[in-house]
Protein backbone atom coordinates (compact mmCIF):
# COMPACT_ATOMS: atom_id res chain seq x y z
CA UNK A 1 0.00 0.00 0.00
CA UNK A 2 1.53 3.31 -1.09
CA UNK A 3 0.65 6.95 -0.33
CA UNK A 4 1.96 10.36 -1.30
CA UNK A 5 3.37 12.24 1.65
CA UNK A 6 1.33 15.29 0.65
CA UNK A 7 -1.92 13.30 0.75
CA UNK A 8 -1.11 11.94 4.19
CA UNK A 9 -0.34 15.45 5.42
CA UNK A 10 -3.74 16.64 4.17
CA UNK A 11 -5.49 13.79 5.98
CA UNK A 12 -3.65 14.49 9.24
CA UNK A 13 -3.89 18.27 9.08
CA UNK A 14 -0.10 18.57 8.90
CA UNK A 15 2.43 19.89 6.41
CA UNK A 16 5.34 18.45 4.47
CA UNK A 17 8.86 19.78 4.87
CA UNK A 18 10.57 18.36 1.80
CA UNK A 19 9.05 16.57 -1.17
CA UNK A 20 5.23 16.24 -0.97
CA UNK A 21 5.33 13.80 -3.92
CA UNK A 22 7.48 11.37 -1.98
CA UNK A 23 5.73 7.97 -2.05
CA UNK A 24 5.92 5.87 1.11
CA UNK A 25 4.98 2.20 0.98
CA UNK A 26 4.77 1.13 4.60
CA UNK A 27 4.74 2.51 8.13
CA UNK A 28 6.86 1.21 11.01
CA UNK A 29 9.19 2.23 13.85
CA UNK A 30 12.71 3.55 13.37
CA UNK A 31 14.43 0.25 14.13
CA UNK A 32 12.49 -1.70 11.50
CA UNK A 33 12.24 0.98 8.83
CA UNK A 34 13.49 0.13 5.33
CA UNK A 35 14.01 2.35 2.29
CA UNK A 36 10.66 3.69 1.15
CA UNK A 37 9.08 3.44 4.63
CA UNK A 38 7.47 6.18 6.68
CA UNK A 39 8.38 6.23 10.37
CA UNK A 40 7.80 8.58 13.30
CA UNK A 41 9.73 10.47 15.96
CA UNK A 42 7.77 11.14 19.15
CA UNK A 43 10.76 12.44 21.10
CA UNK A 44 13.16 14.96 19.51
CA UNK A 45 16.00 13.61 21.69
CA UNK A 46 16.23 10.66 19.31
CA UNK A 47 16.66 12.69 16.13
CA UNK A 48 20.17 11.27 15.57
CA UNK A 49 18.71 7.77 15.60
CA UNK A 50 16.03 8.94 13.18
CA UNK A 51 18.62 10.46 10.85
CA UNK A 52 20.56 7.19 10.82
CA UNK A 53 17.48 5.08 10.08
CA UNK A 54 16.62 3.85 6.59
CA UNK A 55 13.20 5.51 6.66
CA UNK A 56 12.45 7.70 3.64
CA UNK A 57 10.31 10.11 5.64
CA UNK A 58 9.40 10.84 9.24
CA UNK A 59 6.39 12.10 11.17
CA UNK A 60 7.64 14.77 13.56
CA UNK A 61 6.44 17.63 15.73
CA UNK A 62 6.65 21.18 14.30
CA UNK A 63 10.16 22.58 14.25
CA UNK A 64 11.98 19.25 14.60
CA UNK A 65 14.75 18.96 12.01
CA UNK A 66 16.19 15.66 10.80
CA UNK A 67 18.85 16.06 8.08
CA UNK A 68 18.38 14.02 4.94
CA UNK A 69 14.72 13.12 5.57
CA UNK A 70 11.43 14.37 4.20
CA UNK A 71 9.29 15.36 7.16
CA UNK A 72 5.57 15.31 7.84
CA UNK A 73 4.96 17.84 10.60
CA UNK A 74 1.92 17.33 12.86
CA UNK A 75 0.96 18.70 16.26
CA UNK A 76 0.77 15.27 17.89
CA UNK A 77 3.11 12.64 16.37
CA UNK A 78 1.88 9.93 18.73
CA UNK A 79 -1.76 10.33 17.71
CA UNK A 80 -0.74 10.66 14.06
CA UNK A 81 1.19 7.38 14.34
CA UNK A 82 -1.91 5.61 15.60
CA UNK A 83 -3.99 6.97 12.70
CA UNK A 84 -1.33 6.10 10.15
CA UNK A 85 -1.08 2.53 11.42
CA UNK A 86 -4.79 2.10 10.70
CA UNK A 87 -4.33 3.69 7.27
CA UNK A 88 -1.47 1.40 6.26
CA UNK A 89 -2.78 -1.73 7.96
CA UNK A 90 -6.59 -1.71 7.82
CA UNK A 91 -8.42 -4.64 9.39
CA UNK A 92 -9.28 -7.41 6.95
CA UNK A 93 -12.73 -7.09 5.37
CA UNK A 94 -15.38 -9.36 6.81
CA UNK A 95 -18.09 -9.99 4.22
CA UNK A 96 -21.70 -10.10 5.30
CA UNK A 97 -22.33 -13.83 5.70
CA UNK A 98 -23.33 -16.62 8.04
CA UNK A 99 -21.04 -19.64 7.93
CA UNK A 100 -22.86 -22.92 7.37
CA UNK A 101 -21.42 -24.40 10.58
CA UNK A 102 -22.83 -21.58 12.74
CA UNK A 103 -25.74 -22.50 15.03
CA UNK A 104 -28.44 -19.84 15.27
CA UNK A 105 -31.59 -20.20 17.31
CA UNK A 106 -34.74 -19.57 15.31
CA UNK A 107 -35.59 -16.67 17.61
CA UNK A 108 -32.22 -14.92 17.14
CA UNK A 109 -32.08 -11.86 14.89
CA UNK A 110 -28.92 -11.27 12.85
CA UNK A 111 -28.63 -8.15 10.70
CA UNK A 112 -28.00 -9.04 7.03
CA UNK A 113 -24.77 -7.00 7.06
CA UNK A 114 -23.25 -8.91 9.98
CA UNK A 115 -20.47 -11.49 9.65
CA UNK A 116 -20.95 -14.77 11.55
CA UNK A 117 -17.97 -17.12 11.35
CA UNK A 118 -17.50 -20.87 11.69
CA UNK A 119 -18.98 -22.67 14.69
CA UNK A 120 -20.49 -19.52 16.20
CA UNK A 121 -23.47 -20.13 18.51
CA UNK A 122 -26.20 -17.50 18.88
CA UNK A 123 -29.01 -18.35 21.26
CA UNK A 124 -32.65 -17.28 21.40
CA UNK A 125 -33.89 -13.67 21.41
CA UNK A 126 -30.40 -12.30 20.81
CA UNK A 127 -29.98 -9.39 18.39
CA UNK A 128 -26.80 -8.94 16.32
CA UNK A 129 -26.53 -5.41 14.91
CA UNK A 130 -25.44 -4.06 11.51
CA UNK A 131 -21.86 -4.77 10.53
CA UNK A 132 -21.10 -6.73 13.68
CA UNK A 133 -18.39 -9.37 13.35
CA UNK A 134 -18.50 -12.67 15.26
CA UNK A 135 -15.44 -14.77 14.52
CA UNK A 136 -14.99 -18.52 14.88
CA UNK A 137 -16.19 -20.21 18.04
CA UNK A 138 -17.94 -17.21 19.58
CA UNK A 139 -20.83 -18.08 21.89
CA UNK A 140 -23.60 -15.55 22.51
CA UNK A 141 -26.22 -16.46 25.08
CA UNK A 142 -29.92 -15.67 25.26
CA UNK A 143 -31.37 -12.16 25.05
CA UNK A 144 -28.02 -10.51 24.28
CA UNK A 145 -27.52 -7.35 22.24
CA UNK A 146 -24.43 -6.84 20.07
CA UNK A 147 -24.22 -3.31 18.69
CA UNK A 148 -23.36 -1.98 15.27
CA UNK A 149 -19.81 -2.71 14.16
CA UNK A 150 -18.87 -4.57 17.33
CA UNK A 151 -16.22 -7.28 16.93
CA UNK A 152 -16.14 -10.51 18.94
CA UNK A 153 -12.88 -12.37 18.41
CA UNK A 154 -12.55 -16.18 18.41
CA UNK A 155 -13.88 -18.09 21.42
CA UNK A 156 -15.11 -15.05 23.30
CA UNK A 157 -18.31 -15.64 25.25
CA UNK A 158 -21.30 -13.48 26.14
CA UNK A 159 -23.51 -15.00 28.82
CA UNK A 160 -27.28 -14.43 28.81
CA UNK A 161 -28.61 -10.85 28.79
CA UNK A 162 -25.24 -9.23 28.04
CA UNK A 163 -25.24 -6.00 26.06
CA UNK A 164 -22.25 -4.93 23.93
CA UNK A 165 -22.27 -1.40 22.53
CA UNK A 166 -21.52 -0.20 19.02
CA UNK A 167 -17.88 -0.43 17.99
CA UNK A 168 -16.83 -2.45 21.02
CA UNK A 169 -14.14 -5.11 20.64
CA UNK A 170 -14.05 -8.32 22.71
CA UNK A 171 -10.79 -10.23 22.25
CA UNK A 172 -10.20 -13.97 22.15
CA UNK A 173 -11.13 -15.93 25.24
CA UNK A 174 -12.74 -13.01 27.06
CA UNK A 175 -15.92 -13.75 28.98
CA UNK A 176 -18.59 -11.15 29.65
CA UNK A 177 -21.54 -11.76 31.92
CA UNK A 178 -20.28 -14.82 33.78
CA UNK A 179 -21.46 -15.33 37.37
CA UNK A 180 -20.21 -12.92 39.98
CA UNK A 181 -18.28 -14.43 42.88
CA UNK A 182 -21.02 -14.41 45.50
CA UNK A 183 -21.34 -16.86 48.40
CA UNK A 184 -22.72 -16.95 51.92
CA UNK A 185 -20.63 -19.11 54.25
CA UNK A 186 -22.33 -20.83 57.14
CA UNK A 187 -20.75 -23.58 59.29
CA UNK A 188 -17.99 -24.15 56.77
CA UNK A 189 -20.34 -24.47 53.81
CA UNK A 190 -20.33 -21.95 50.94
CA UNK A 191 -23.85 -21.30 49.71
CA UNK A 192 -23.98 -19.77 46.23
CA UNK A 193 -25.87 -16.51 45.79
CA UNK A 194 -27.55 -16.62 42.38
CA UNK A 195 -26.28 -13.88 40.06
CA UNK A 196 -29.41 -12.74 38.26
CA UNK A 197 -28.26 -9.36 36.90
CA UNK A 198 -26.43 -8.66 33.66
CA UNK A 199 -23.34 -6.99 32.17
CA UNK A 200 -23.47 -3.89 29.96
CA UNK A 201 -20.46 -2.96 27.83
CA UNK A 202 -20.50 0.60 26.43
CA UNK A 203 -19.68 1.85 22.97
CA UNK A 204 -16.06 1.63 21.76
CA UNK A 205 -14.99 -0.41 24.78
CA UNK A 206 -12.14 -2.88 24.21
CA UNK A 207 -11.73 -5.96 26.40
CA UNK A 208 -8.46 -7.88 26.13
CA UNK A 209 -7.85 -11.58 25.72
CA UNK A 210 -8.89 -13.86 28.59
CA UNK A 211 -10.37 -11.05 30.66
CA UNK A 212 -13.63 -11.41 32.54
CA UNK A 213 -16.44 -9.00 33.37
CA UNK A 214 -18.93 -10.59 35.76
CA UNK A 215 -22.68 -10.10 35.65
CA UNK A 216 -24.35 -8.30 38.55
CA UNK A 217 -25.97 -10.06 41.46
CA UNK A 218 -28.95 -7.81 40.81
CA UNK A 219 -29.08 -4.96 38.31
CA UNK A 220 -26.09 -4.31 36.06
CA UNK A 221 -22.31 -4.41 35.91
CA UNK A 222 -21.43 -1.45 33.67
CA UNK A 223 -18.29 -0.65 31.67
CA UNK A 224 -18.49 2.93 30.37
CA UNK A 225 -17.96 4.01 26.78
CA UNK A 226 -14.39 4.18 25.51
CA UNK A 227 -12.86 2.22 28.38
CA UNK A 228 -9.94 -0.04 27.42
CA UNK A 229 -9.29 -3.24 29.35
CA UNK A 230 -6.04 -5.17 28.85
CA UNK A 231 -5.54 -8.95 28.90
CA UNK A 232 -6.17 -11.03 32.02
CA UNK A 233 -8.20 -8.41 33.86
CA UNK A 234 -11.00 -9.24 36.32
CA UNK A 235 -13.99 -6.94 36.87
CA UNK A 236 -16.32 -8.15 39.61
CA UNK A 237 -20.08 -8.14 39.91
CA UNK A 238 -22.01 -4.85 40.18
CA UNK A 239 -18.95 -2.72 39.35
CA UNK A 240 -19.93 0.65 37.90
CA UNK A 241 -17.04 1.80 35.72
CA UNK A 242 -17.01 5.19 34.01
CA UNK A 243 -15.93 6.24 30.56
CA UNK A 244 -12.42 6.25 29.06
CA UNK A 245 -10.76 4.24 31.82
CA UNK A 246 -7.58 2.21 31.31
CA UNK A 247 -7.08 -1.13 33.09
CA UNK A 248 -3.65 -2.64 32.47
CA UNK A 249 -2.84 -6.35 32.45
CA UNK A 250 -3.85 -8.42 35.49
CA UNK A 251 -5.57 -5.50 37.19
CA UNK A 252 -8.66 -6.33 39.22
CA UNK A 253 -11.72 -4.48 40.49
CA UNK A 254 -13.75 -6.19 43.21
CA UNK A 255 -17.51 -6.26 43.37
CA UNK A 256 -19.67 -3.14 43.75
CA UNK A 257 -16.77 -0.70 43.36
CA UNK A 258 -17.68 2.58 41.67
CA UNK A 259 -14.93 3.74 39.29
CA UNK A 260 -15.09 7.25 37.81
CA UNK A 261 -14.22 8.49 34.34
CA UNK A 262 -10.66 8.39 33.06
CA UNK A 263 -9.30 6.23 35.86
CA UNK A 264 -6.00 4.39 35.18
CA UNK A 265 -5.02 1.16 36.92
CA UNK A 266 -1.45 0.00 36.32
CA UNK A 267 -0.54 -3.65 35.80
CA UNK A 268 -1.62 -5.94 38.67
CA UNK A 269 -3.21 -3.04 40.54
CA UNK A 270 -6.33 -3.89 42.48
CA UNK A 271 -9.33 -2.12 43.98
CA UNK A 272 -11.28 -3.57 46.87
CA UNK A 273 -15.03 -3.81 46.64
CA UNK A 274 -17.69 -1.36 47.81
CA UNK A 275 -15.51 1.73 47.47
CA UNK A 276 -15.49 4.78 45.21
CA UNK A 277 -12.64 5.93 42.98
CA UNK A 278 -13.02 9.46 41.63
CA UNK A 279 -12.52 10.74 38.11
CA UNK A 280 -8.96 10.79 36.79
CA UNK A 281 -7.42 8.72 39.58
CA UNK A 282 -4.15 6.98 38.70
CA UNK A 283 -3.05 3.82 40.54
CA UNK A 284 0.53 2.61 40.14
CA UNK A 285 1.31 -0.97 39.12
CA UNK A 286 1.02 -3.67 41.82
CA UNK A 287 -0.78 -1.28 44.16
CA UNK A 288 -3.84 -2.12 46.27
CA UNK A 289 -6.63 0.37 46.88
CA UNK A 290 -8.50 -0.36 50.13
CA UNK A 291 -10.32 2.92 50.63
CA UNK A 292 -12.18 5.42 48.48
CA UNK A 293 -10.12 7.98 46.57
CA UNK A 294 -10.94 11.57 45.64
CA UNK A 295 -10.89 12.70 42.02
CA UNK A 296 -7.42 13.28 40.59
CA UNK A 297 -5.54 11.31 43.24
CA UNK A 298 -2.30 9.57 42.23
CA UNK A 299 -1.49 6.65 44.50
CA UNK A 300 0.83 3.68 44.84
CA UNK A 301 1.81 0.93 47.25
CA UNK A 302 0.09 -1.63 49.47
CA UNK A 303 -2.05 -0.18 50.86
CA UNK A 304 -2.13 2.59 48.28
CA UNK A 305 -1.13 6.04 49.55
CA UNK A 306 -0.30 9.34 47.88
CA UNK A 307 2.23 8.68 45.12
CA UNK A 308 4.84 11.05 46.55
CA UNK A 309 4.56 9.44 49.98
CA UNK A 310 4.85 5.98 48.43
CA UNK A 311 8.02 6.98 46.57
CA UNK A 312 9.55 8.25 49.80
CA UNK A 313 8.63 4.98 51.49
CA UNK A 314 10.23 2.96 48.70
CA UNK A 315 13.38 5.07 48.86
CA UNK A 316 13.58 4.68 52.65
CA UNK A 317 13.01 0.92 52.42
CA UNK A 318 15.86 0.57 49.93
CA UNK A 319 18.16 2.22 52.51
CA UNK A 320 16.80 0.30 55.49
CA UNK A 321 19.68 -2.19 55.68
CA UNK A 322 22.17 0.66 55.72
CA UNK A 323 20.22 2.32 58.55
CA UNK A 324 20.28 -0.94 60.53
CA UNK A 325 24.05 -1.29 60.11
CA UNK A 326 24.59 2.30 61.24
CA UNK A 327 22.32 1.82 64.26
CA UNK A 328 24.16 -1.35 65.31
CA UNK A 329 27.50 0.44 64.95
CA UNK A 330 26.24 3.26 67.19
CA UNK A 331 24.99 0.74 69.77
CA UNK A 332 28.36 -1.04 69.82
CA UNK A 333 30.21 2.25 70.20
CA UNK A 334 27.93 3.21 73.06
CA UNK A 335 28.49 -0.13 74.81
CA UNK A 336 32.27 0.09 74.41
CA UNK A 337 32.24 3.65 75.74
CA UNK A 338 30.19 2.66 78.76
CA UNK A 339 27.57 5.32 78.03
CA UNK A 340 23.89 5.09 78.64
PDB file of N, CA and C in Angstrom, residues 6 36 46 72 88 104 131 135-136 155 161 180 199 226 291 310 314:
ATOM      1  N   UNK A   6       2.230  14.140   0.638  1.00  0.00           N
ATOM      2  CA  UNK A   6       1.330  15.288   0.645  1.00  0.00           C
ATOM      3  C   UNK A   6      -0.106  14.901   0.965  1.00  0.00           C
ATOM      4  N   UNK A  36      12.024   3.550   1.639  1.00  0.00           N
ATOM      5  CA  UNK A  36      10.664   3.689   1.149  1.00  0.00           C
ATOM      6  C   UNK A  36       9.614   3.696   2.244  1.00  0.00           C
ATOM      7  N   UNK A  46      15.743  11.791  20.092  1.00  0.00           N
ATOM      8  CA  UNK A  46      16.230  10.664  19.307  1.00  0.00           C
ATOM      9  C   UNK A  46      16.371  11.009  17.827  1.00  0.00           C
ATOM     10  N   UNK A  72       6.997  15.007   7.766  1.00  0.00           N
ATOM     11  CA  UNK A  72       5.570  15.306   7.837  1.00  0.00           C
ATOM     12  C   UNK A  72       5.321  15.863   9.235  1.00  0.00           C
ATOM     13  N   UNK A  88      -2.334   2.338   6.973  1.00  0.00           N
ATOM     14  CA  UNK A  88      -1.471   1.401   6.258  1.00  0.00           C
ATOM     15  C   UNK A  88      -1.860  -0.060   6.478  1.00  0.00           C
ATOM     16  N   UNK A 104     -27.618 -20.984  14.904  1.00  0.00           N
ATOM     17  CA  UNK A 104     -28.441 -19.842  15.271  1.00  0.00           C
ATOM     18  C   UNK A 104     -29.822 -20.324  15.705  1.00  0.00           C
ATOM     19  N   UNK A 131     -23.301  -4.778  10.648  1.00  0.00           N
ATOM     20  CA  UNK A 131     -21.855  -4.768  10.526  1.00  0.00           C
ATOM     21  C   UNK A 131     -21.100  -5.416  11.655  1.00  0.00           C
ATOM     22  N   UNK A 135     -16.393 -13.853  15.118  1.00  0.00           N
ATOM     23  CA  UNK A 135     -15.437 -14.770  14.521  1.00  0.00           C
ATOM     24  C   UNK A 135     -15.577 -16.177  15.118  1.00  0.00           C
ATOM     25  N   UNK A 136     -14.769 -17.092  14.633  1.00  0.00           N
ATOM     26  CA  UNK A 136     -14.993 -18.520  14.878  1.00  0.00           C
ATOM     27  C   UNK A 136     -15.085 -18.861  16.362  1.00  0.00           C
ATOM     28  N   UNK A 155     -13.672 -17.426  20.132  1.00  0.00           N
ATOM     29  CA  UNK A 155     -13.876 -18.085  21.420  1.00  0.00           C
ATOM     30  C   UNK A 155     -14.159 -17.113  22.564  1.00  0.00           C
ATOM     31  N   UNK A 161     -28.187 -12.215  28.465  1.00  0.00           N
ATOM     32  CA  UNK A 161     -28.613 -10.848  28.793  1.00  0.00           C
ATOM     33  C   UNK A 161     -27.497  -9.805  28.694  1.00  0.00           C
ATOM     34  N   UNK A 180     -21.026 -13.581  38.984  1.00  0.00           N
ATOM     35  CA  UNK A 180     -20.213 -12.923  39.984  1.00  0.00           C
ATOM     36  C   UNK A 180     -19.844 -13.891  41.093  1.00  0.00           C
ATOM     37  N   UNK A 199     -24.498  -7.839  32.438  1.00  0.00           N
ATOM     38  CA  UNK A 199     -23.337  -6.994  32.168  1.00  0.00           C
ATOM     39  C   UNK A 199     -23.632  -6.119  30.955  1.00  0.00           C
ATOM     40  N   UNK A 226     -15.776   3.810  25.769  1.00  0.00           N
ATOM     41  CA  UNK A 226     -14.387   4.179  25.512  1.00  0.00           C
ATOM     42  C   UNK A 226     -13.377   3.622  26.483  1.00  0.00           C
ATOM     43  N   UNK A 291      -9.370   1.899  50.196  1.00  0.00           N
ATOM     44  CA  UNK A 291     -10.319   2.920  50.632  1.00  0.00           C
ATOM     45  C   UNK A 291     -10.639   3.843  49.466  1.00  0.00           C
ATOM     46  N   UNK A 310       4.425   7.340  48.762  1.00  0.00           N
ATOM     47  CA  UNK A 310       4.851   5.976  48.430  1.00  0.00           C
ATOM     48  C   UNK A 310       6.288   5.962  47.917  1.00  0.00           C
ATOM     49  N   UNK A 314       9.405   3.893  49.466  1.00  0.00           N
ATOM     50  CA  UNK A 314      10.226   2.955  48.705  1.00  0.00           C
ATOM     51  C   UNK A 314      11.699   3.320  48.822  1.00  0.00           C
TER      52      UNK A 314
END
